[in-house]
């Protein structure tokens, strides 16, 4: 059983790991601390694929290497045991004479899958596993879903009126703009979310009538790959997504579309689009997908059970009629209040075995 100190130091690993959210793909989020006599003497986290792993940065940060043989190394994910862009962390840990390693959760990928733990034990290290395991799996829910379920982690996001509409009733004139349900703080938060995910999806209707850029503007971070679902392929070449820097992928049944500045992927009319999109993104090593609408796209993914998390803003004003918001059920993870709306985060407890702590 984990002691209070083990929990405390593992929480610090998670704090460190979270600093790099959205920047480590395809690698997981990992933080590590080194403790001597219950005092942290070194810490580090993985910042970017191809750069040193968390354990390496933590070991390098220790000024007195002579203390390492009587120290404990904490890390939220099993240390790697294979040669990739960087050498195996297990070898470095062993070479420094670390005698005890505390691990939050095992790495279930084929390249590791317990091999790191086995090598540490074979070298005479005491290995403790499963400390804050739920939280350690949650922080890497994208990584685990991608590797275990062979698809991206899927997040649905929408804003609805107090009476459950996504939009008021518009007659689709070019000068009609969407009515904002949320305020500026919520919009900044959405851009934080975008920066954390590898791809973002919207349907053709949203592209035509809202003309979104689907990038990160109100925060610092990478723009997600923009995914557009359009059966007809009839999209304006001057749409904002095609004029904005970044990568676009259009899924369509019409490969003769004249859309430029986009990769065109042919849809099979006899299979649900949700599965075709997630399979394709998995083949391109995309670990997460944020779906921002509209109603047809959201309802399609919900009906196919292809979602893991939903982030739903509910405004204070009523529309009385318009585009009905999706209906969804799951475990409410959190609730927040803003001046113009409230936010519920819901997880699909039927689909996912990855839970938040």
XYZ file of C-alpha atoms in Angstrom:
357
model
C 0.000 0.000 0.000
C 1.268 3.460 -0.896
C 2.273 5.675 1.983
C 1.428 9.347 2.323
C 4.859 10.349 1.061
C 4.514 8.152 -2.000
C 1.203 9.822 -2.811
C 2.642 13.287 -2.220
C 5.610 12.743 -4.495
C 3.509 11.065 -7.193
C 1.215 14.083 -7.198
C 4.274 16.198 -7.892
C 5.119 13.905 -10.826
C 1.634 14.531 -12.207
C 1.984 18.297 -11.740
C 5.227 18.241 -13.695
C 3.826 15.994 -16.421
C 0.866 18.309 -16.970
C 3.153 21.239 -17.790
C 3.747 19.776 -21.264
C 0.142 18.991 -22.189
C -0.324 19.159 -25.944
C 3.402 19.255 -26.729
C 4.682 15.688 -26.312
C 2.764 13.830 -29.040
C 3.165 10.986 -29.882
C 4.827 10.481 -26.492
C 2.939 10.436 -23.179
C 2.973 13.064 -20.429
C 5.565 12.057 -17.848
C 6.996 13.738 -14.766
C 9.636 12.408 -12.383
C 11.060 13.383 -9.011
C 14.036 12.048 -7.086
C 13.748 11.978 -3.312
C 16.468 11.613 -0.668
C 15.469 11.424 3.007
C 11.967 12.653 2.113
C 13.317 15.727 0.351
C 13.108 16.271 -3.422
C 16.656 16.665 -4.766
C 15.810 16.504 -8.458
C 12.844 16.683 -10.805
C 12.017 16.916 -14.462
C 9.399 16.251 -17.106
C 9.271 15.258 -20.764
C 8.734 18.325 -22.918
C 8.809 17.173 -26.541
C 9.216 13.996 -28.605
C 12.878 13.417 -29.415
C 14.054 15.301 -26.337
C 15.138 13.710 -23.010
C 12.525 11.833 -21.035
C 11.349 12.882 -17.578
C 13.643 10.457 -15.716
C 16.678 11.738 -17.616
C 15.863 15.361 -16.828
C 15.259 14.505 -13.178
C 18.557 12.616 -12.844
C 20.467 15.382 -14.622
C 19.004 17.987 -12.254
C 20.527 16.341 -9.155
C 23.614 18.328 -8.185
C 25.126 15.701 -5.876
C 25.069 12.449 -7.834
C 26.502 10.650 -4.813
C 23.060 10.789 -3.200
C 21.394 8.801 -5.968
C 22.283 5.352 -4.601
C 20.285 6.104 -1.470
C 17.429 7.934 -3.233
C 14.010 6.962 -4.553
C 12.923 7.780 -8.098
C 9.216 8.511 -8.670
C 7.614 8.534 -12.114
C 3.966 8.479 -13.177
C 4.528 6.020 -16.063
C 6.676 2.896 -16.327
C 10.165 3.844 -17.588
C 10.883 2.908 -21.192
C 13.050 -0.130 -21.892
C 13.589 0.217 -25.650
C 15.815 2.277 -27.922
C 13.850 4.966 -29.757
C 14.855 8.563 -30.452
C 16.441 8.466 -26.989
C 18.148 5.637 -25.026
C 16.126 3.516 -22.564
C 15.460 5.292 -19.269
C 15.701 1.976 -17.399
C 19.364 1.627 -18.320
C 20.157 5.113 -17.032
C 18.293 4.530 -13.766
C 20.190 1.296 -13.175
C 23.546 2.835 -14.101
C 23.077 5.519 -11.428
C 22.534 2.885 -8.760
C 18.970 3.860 -7.886
C 17.725 1.122 -5.540
C 14.017 1.986 -5.388
C 11.612 3.137 -8.087
C 7.962 4.081 -7.476
C 5.751 3.942 -10.587
C 2.248 5.326 -10.989
C 1.045 3.009 -13.740
C 2.378 0.469 -16.197
C 2.966 1.364 -19.832
C 0.669 -0.972 -21.787
C 2.221 -0.367 -25.223
C 3.853 -3.341 -26.922
C 7.319 -1.770 -26.765
C 7.231 -1.567 -22.970
C 4.365 -3.635 -21.450
C 6.087 -4.465 -18.178
C 9.584 -4.867 -19.628
C 10.836 -1.746 -17.852
C 9.591 -2.993 -14.486
C 11.093 -6.439 -15.106
C 14.516 -5.011 -15.983
C 14.545 -2.864 -12.850
C 13.691 -5.848 -10.671
C 16.319 -7.998 -12.403
C 18.898 -5.335 -11.557
C 17.973 -5.568 -7.868
C 15.758 -2.472 -7.678
C 12.780 -2.421 -5.353
C 9.817 -1.488 -7.540
C 6.512 -0.170 -6.203
C 3.653 0.163 -8.713
C 0.083 1.417 -8.777
C 0.544 4.632 -6.775
C -2.295 6.972 -7.796
C -2.817 4.647 -10.741
C -6.224 6.081 -11.649
C -4.857 9.620 -11.853
C -1.764 8.432 -13.704
C -3.862 6.728 -16.363
C -6.170 9.729 -16.606
C -3.433 12.234 -17.402
C -2.398 9.967 -20.295
C -5.935 9.028 -21.362
C -5.158 10.054 -24.957
C -2.017 7.894 -25.044
C -3.719 4.859 -23.494
C -6.873 5.114 -25.636
C -4.804 5.435 -28.814
C -2.671 2.394 -27.999
C -5.265 0.177 -26.349
C -8.359 0.958 -28.469
C -6.545 1.793 -31.707
C -8.315 5.120 -32.146
C -7.923 8.697 -30.945
C -9.360 9.868 -27.638
C -12.552 11.694 -28.664
C -13.833 14.841 -26.946
C -17.161 16.418 -27.869
C -17.660 20.119 -27.237
C -20.672 22.352 -27.683
C -22.516 25.324 -26.209
C -26.297 25.243 -25.780
C -28.943 27.717 -24.715
C -30.756 27.404 -21.409
C -33.577 25.566 -23.215
C -31.263 23.191 -25.080
C -30.532 24.698 -28.511
C -27.167 24.969 -30.244
C -28.260 27.884 -32.392
C -31.267 30.111 -32.982
C -33.365 29.574 -36.098
C -31.458 31.143 -38.967
C -32.603 31.468 -42.581
C -29.013 30.806 -43.734
C -28.398 34.237 -45.237
C -24.667 35.031 -45.610
C -24.813 37.966 -43.217
C -26.359 35.947 -40.373
C -23.800 35.136 -37.724
C -23.988 32.659 -34.841
C -25.251 33.990 -31.528
C -22.620 33.679 -28.807
C -23.863 31.663 -25.851
C -20.639 31.952 -23.865
C -18.364 34.830 -22.863
C -14.707 35.616 -23.509
C -13.336 33.497 -20.596
C -15.071 30.416 -21.997
C -13.685 31.143 -25.483
C -10.165 31.369 -24.092
C -10.727 28.055 -22.326
C -11.801 26.468 -25.620
C -8.529 27.611 -27.193
C -6.632 26.049 -24.296
C -8.458 22.827 -25.095
C -7.622 23.136 -28.781
C -3.940 23.547 -27.968
C -4.035 20.296 -25.978
C -5.498 18.157 -28.775
C -3.952 16.892 -31.988
C -6.978 17.327 -34.240
C -10.288 19.181 -34.371
C -13.395 18.296 -36.385
C -16.367 20.234 -37.697
C -19.057 19.439 -40.231
C -19.654 21.152 -43.550
C -22.614 23.130 -42.188
C -20.472 24.702 -39.487
C -17.797 25.587 -42.056
C -20.355 27.152 -44.408
C -22.435 29.161 -41.950
C -20.043 29.969 -39.079
C -16.793 30.099 -41.100
C -14.550 29.195 -38.120
C -10.754 29.159 -38.236
C -10.500 26.160 -35.860
C -7.060 27.191 -34.651
C -5.423 28.474 -31.458
C -5.555 32.266 -31.227
C -6.352 33.134 -27.615
C -3.652 30.906 -26.131
C -0.097 29.741 -26.789
C 0.169 26.311 -28.343
C 0.101 24.214 -31.478
C -2.817 24.405 -33.888
C -4.640 21.078 -34.194
C -5.042 19.333 -37.532
C -8.387 20.502 -38.924
C -10.751 17.712 -39.962
C -13.855 18.527 -42.013
C -16.691 16.092 -42.682
C -18.536 16.940 -45.887
C -20.357 14.200 -47.801
C -20.865 16.422 -50.848
C -17.439 18.075 -50.736
C -19.150 21.359 -51.597
C -17.062 23.801 -49.589
C -15.973 27.310 -50.456
C -12.281 27.541 -51.250
C -12.227 30.949 -49.560
C -13.476 29.525 -46.244
C -11.373 30.606 -43.265
C -10.017 27.103 -42.607
C -8.480 27.001 -46.084
C -6.972 30.480 -45.739
C -5.481 29.821 -42.295
C -2.067 28.237 -41.788
C -2.243 24.606 -40.796
C -3.232 21.170 -42.042
C -6.712 20.378 -43.365
C -8.209 16.945 -44.036
C -11.585 16.742 -45.793
C -13.524 13.485 -45.519
C -16.001 13.290 -48.385
C -17.773 10.972 -50.815
C -16.911 13.405 -53.592
C -13.256 13.071 -54.521
C -13.819 15.488 -57.435
C -14.209 18.408 -55.016
C -12.211 21.435 -56.081
C -11.189 22.305 -52.505
C -7.523 23.258 -52.322
C -5.110 23.414 -49.381
C -6.521 20.154 -48.018
C -5.958 16.436 -48.107
C -9.023 14.688 -49.525
C -10.018 11.321 -48.040
C -12.714 9.246 -49.756
C -15.544 8.028 -47.539
C -17.161 4.634 -47.979
C -20.903 5.260 -48.136
C -21.616 1.880 -46.541
C -19.691 2.408 -43.285
C -20.281 4.992 -40.522
C -18.108 8.056 -41.078
C -17.106 8.143 -37.393
C -15.238 4.844 -37.665
C -13.599 5.764 -40.960
C -12.354 9.065 -39.551
C -10.987 7.606 -36.326
C -9.325 4.711 -38.144
C -7.649 7.107 -40.553
C -6.469 9.424 -37.776
C -5.080 6.426 -35.866
C -3.116 5.416 -38.974
C -1.605 8.917 -38.989
C -0.610 8.667 -35.289
C -3.184 11.252 -34.186
C -3.992 10.515 -30.548
C -6.869 12.895 -29.881
C -9.835 14.468 -31.648
C -11.865 17.461 -30.448
C -15.258 17.634 -32.145
C -16.805 21.115 -32.227
C -19.912 20.418 -34.259
C -22.416 20.937 -35.593
C -25.429 18.979 -34.454
C -25.362 16.361 -37.220
C -21.712 15.510 -36.608
C -22.055 15.461 -32.820
C -25.145 13.259 -32.941
C -23.451 10.887 -35.386
C -20.485 10.267 -33.097
C -22.784 9.945 -30.073
C -25.065 7.453 -31.823
C -22.059 5.329 -32.830
C -20.680 5.409 -29.276
C -17.519 7.064 -30.539
C -16.785 9.511 -27.759
C -14.911 9.507 -24.466
C -15.504 12.939 -22.975
C -17.997 15.764 -23.528
C -17.579 19.412 -22.556
C -20.930 21.159 -22.578
C -21.540 24.849 -21.919
C -25.100 25.889 -21.037
C -25.958 29.570 -21.366
C -28.453 31.632 -19.416
C -30.625 32.780 -22.326
C -33.320 30.789 -24.125
C -33.743 30.551 -27.924
C -37.213 28.870 -27.845
C -36.570 27.313 -31.253
C -33.658 26.515 -33.500
C -31.090 23.710 -33.791
C -31.629 21.231 -30.978
C -28.568 20.306 -28.917
C -27.504 16.649 -28.653
C -28.654 14.513 -25.745
C -25.935 12.662 -23.913
C -25.583 10.543 -20.797
C -22.534 9.638 -18.770
C -20.700 10.352 -15.547
C -20.463 14.057 -14.675
C -16.816 14.669 -13.929
C -16.849 18.357 -13.060
C -19.026 21.447 -13.026
C -17.924 25.071 -13.355
C -19.769 28.404 -13.343
C -18.961 31.402 -15.572
C -20.709 34.748 -15.746
C -22.592 33.815 -18.922
C -22.708 30.030 -18.747
C -22.029 26.872 -16.796
C -19.783 24.007 -17.904
C -20.251 20.284 -17.379
C -17.551 17.766 -18.246
C -18.991 14.306 -18.821
C -17.198 11.025 -19.464
C -18.589 8.069 -21.372
C -18.576 5.472 -18.611
C -19.874 2.830 -21.041
C -16.961 3.206 -23.434
C -13.936 4.137 -21.380
C -12.162 2.338 -18.568
C -9.917 5.344 -17.986
C -11.176 7.347 -15.043
C -10.276 10.630 -13.458
C -9.169 10.654 -9.864
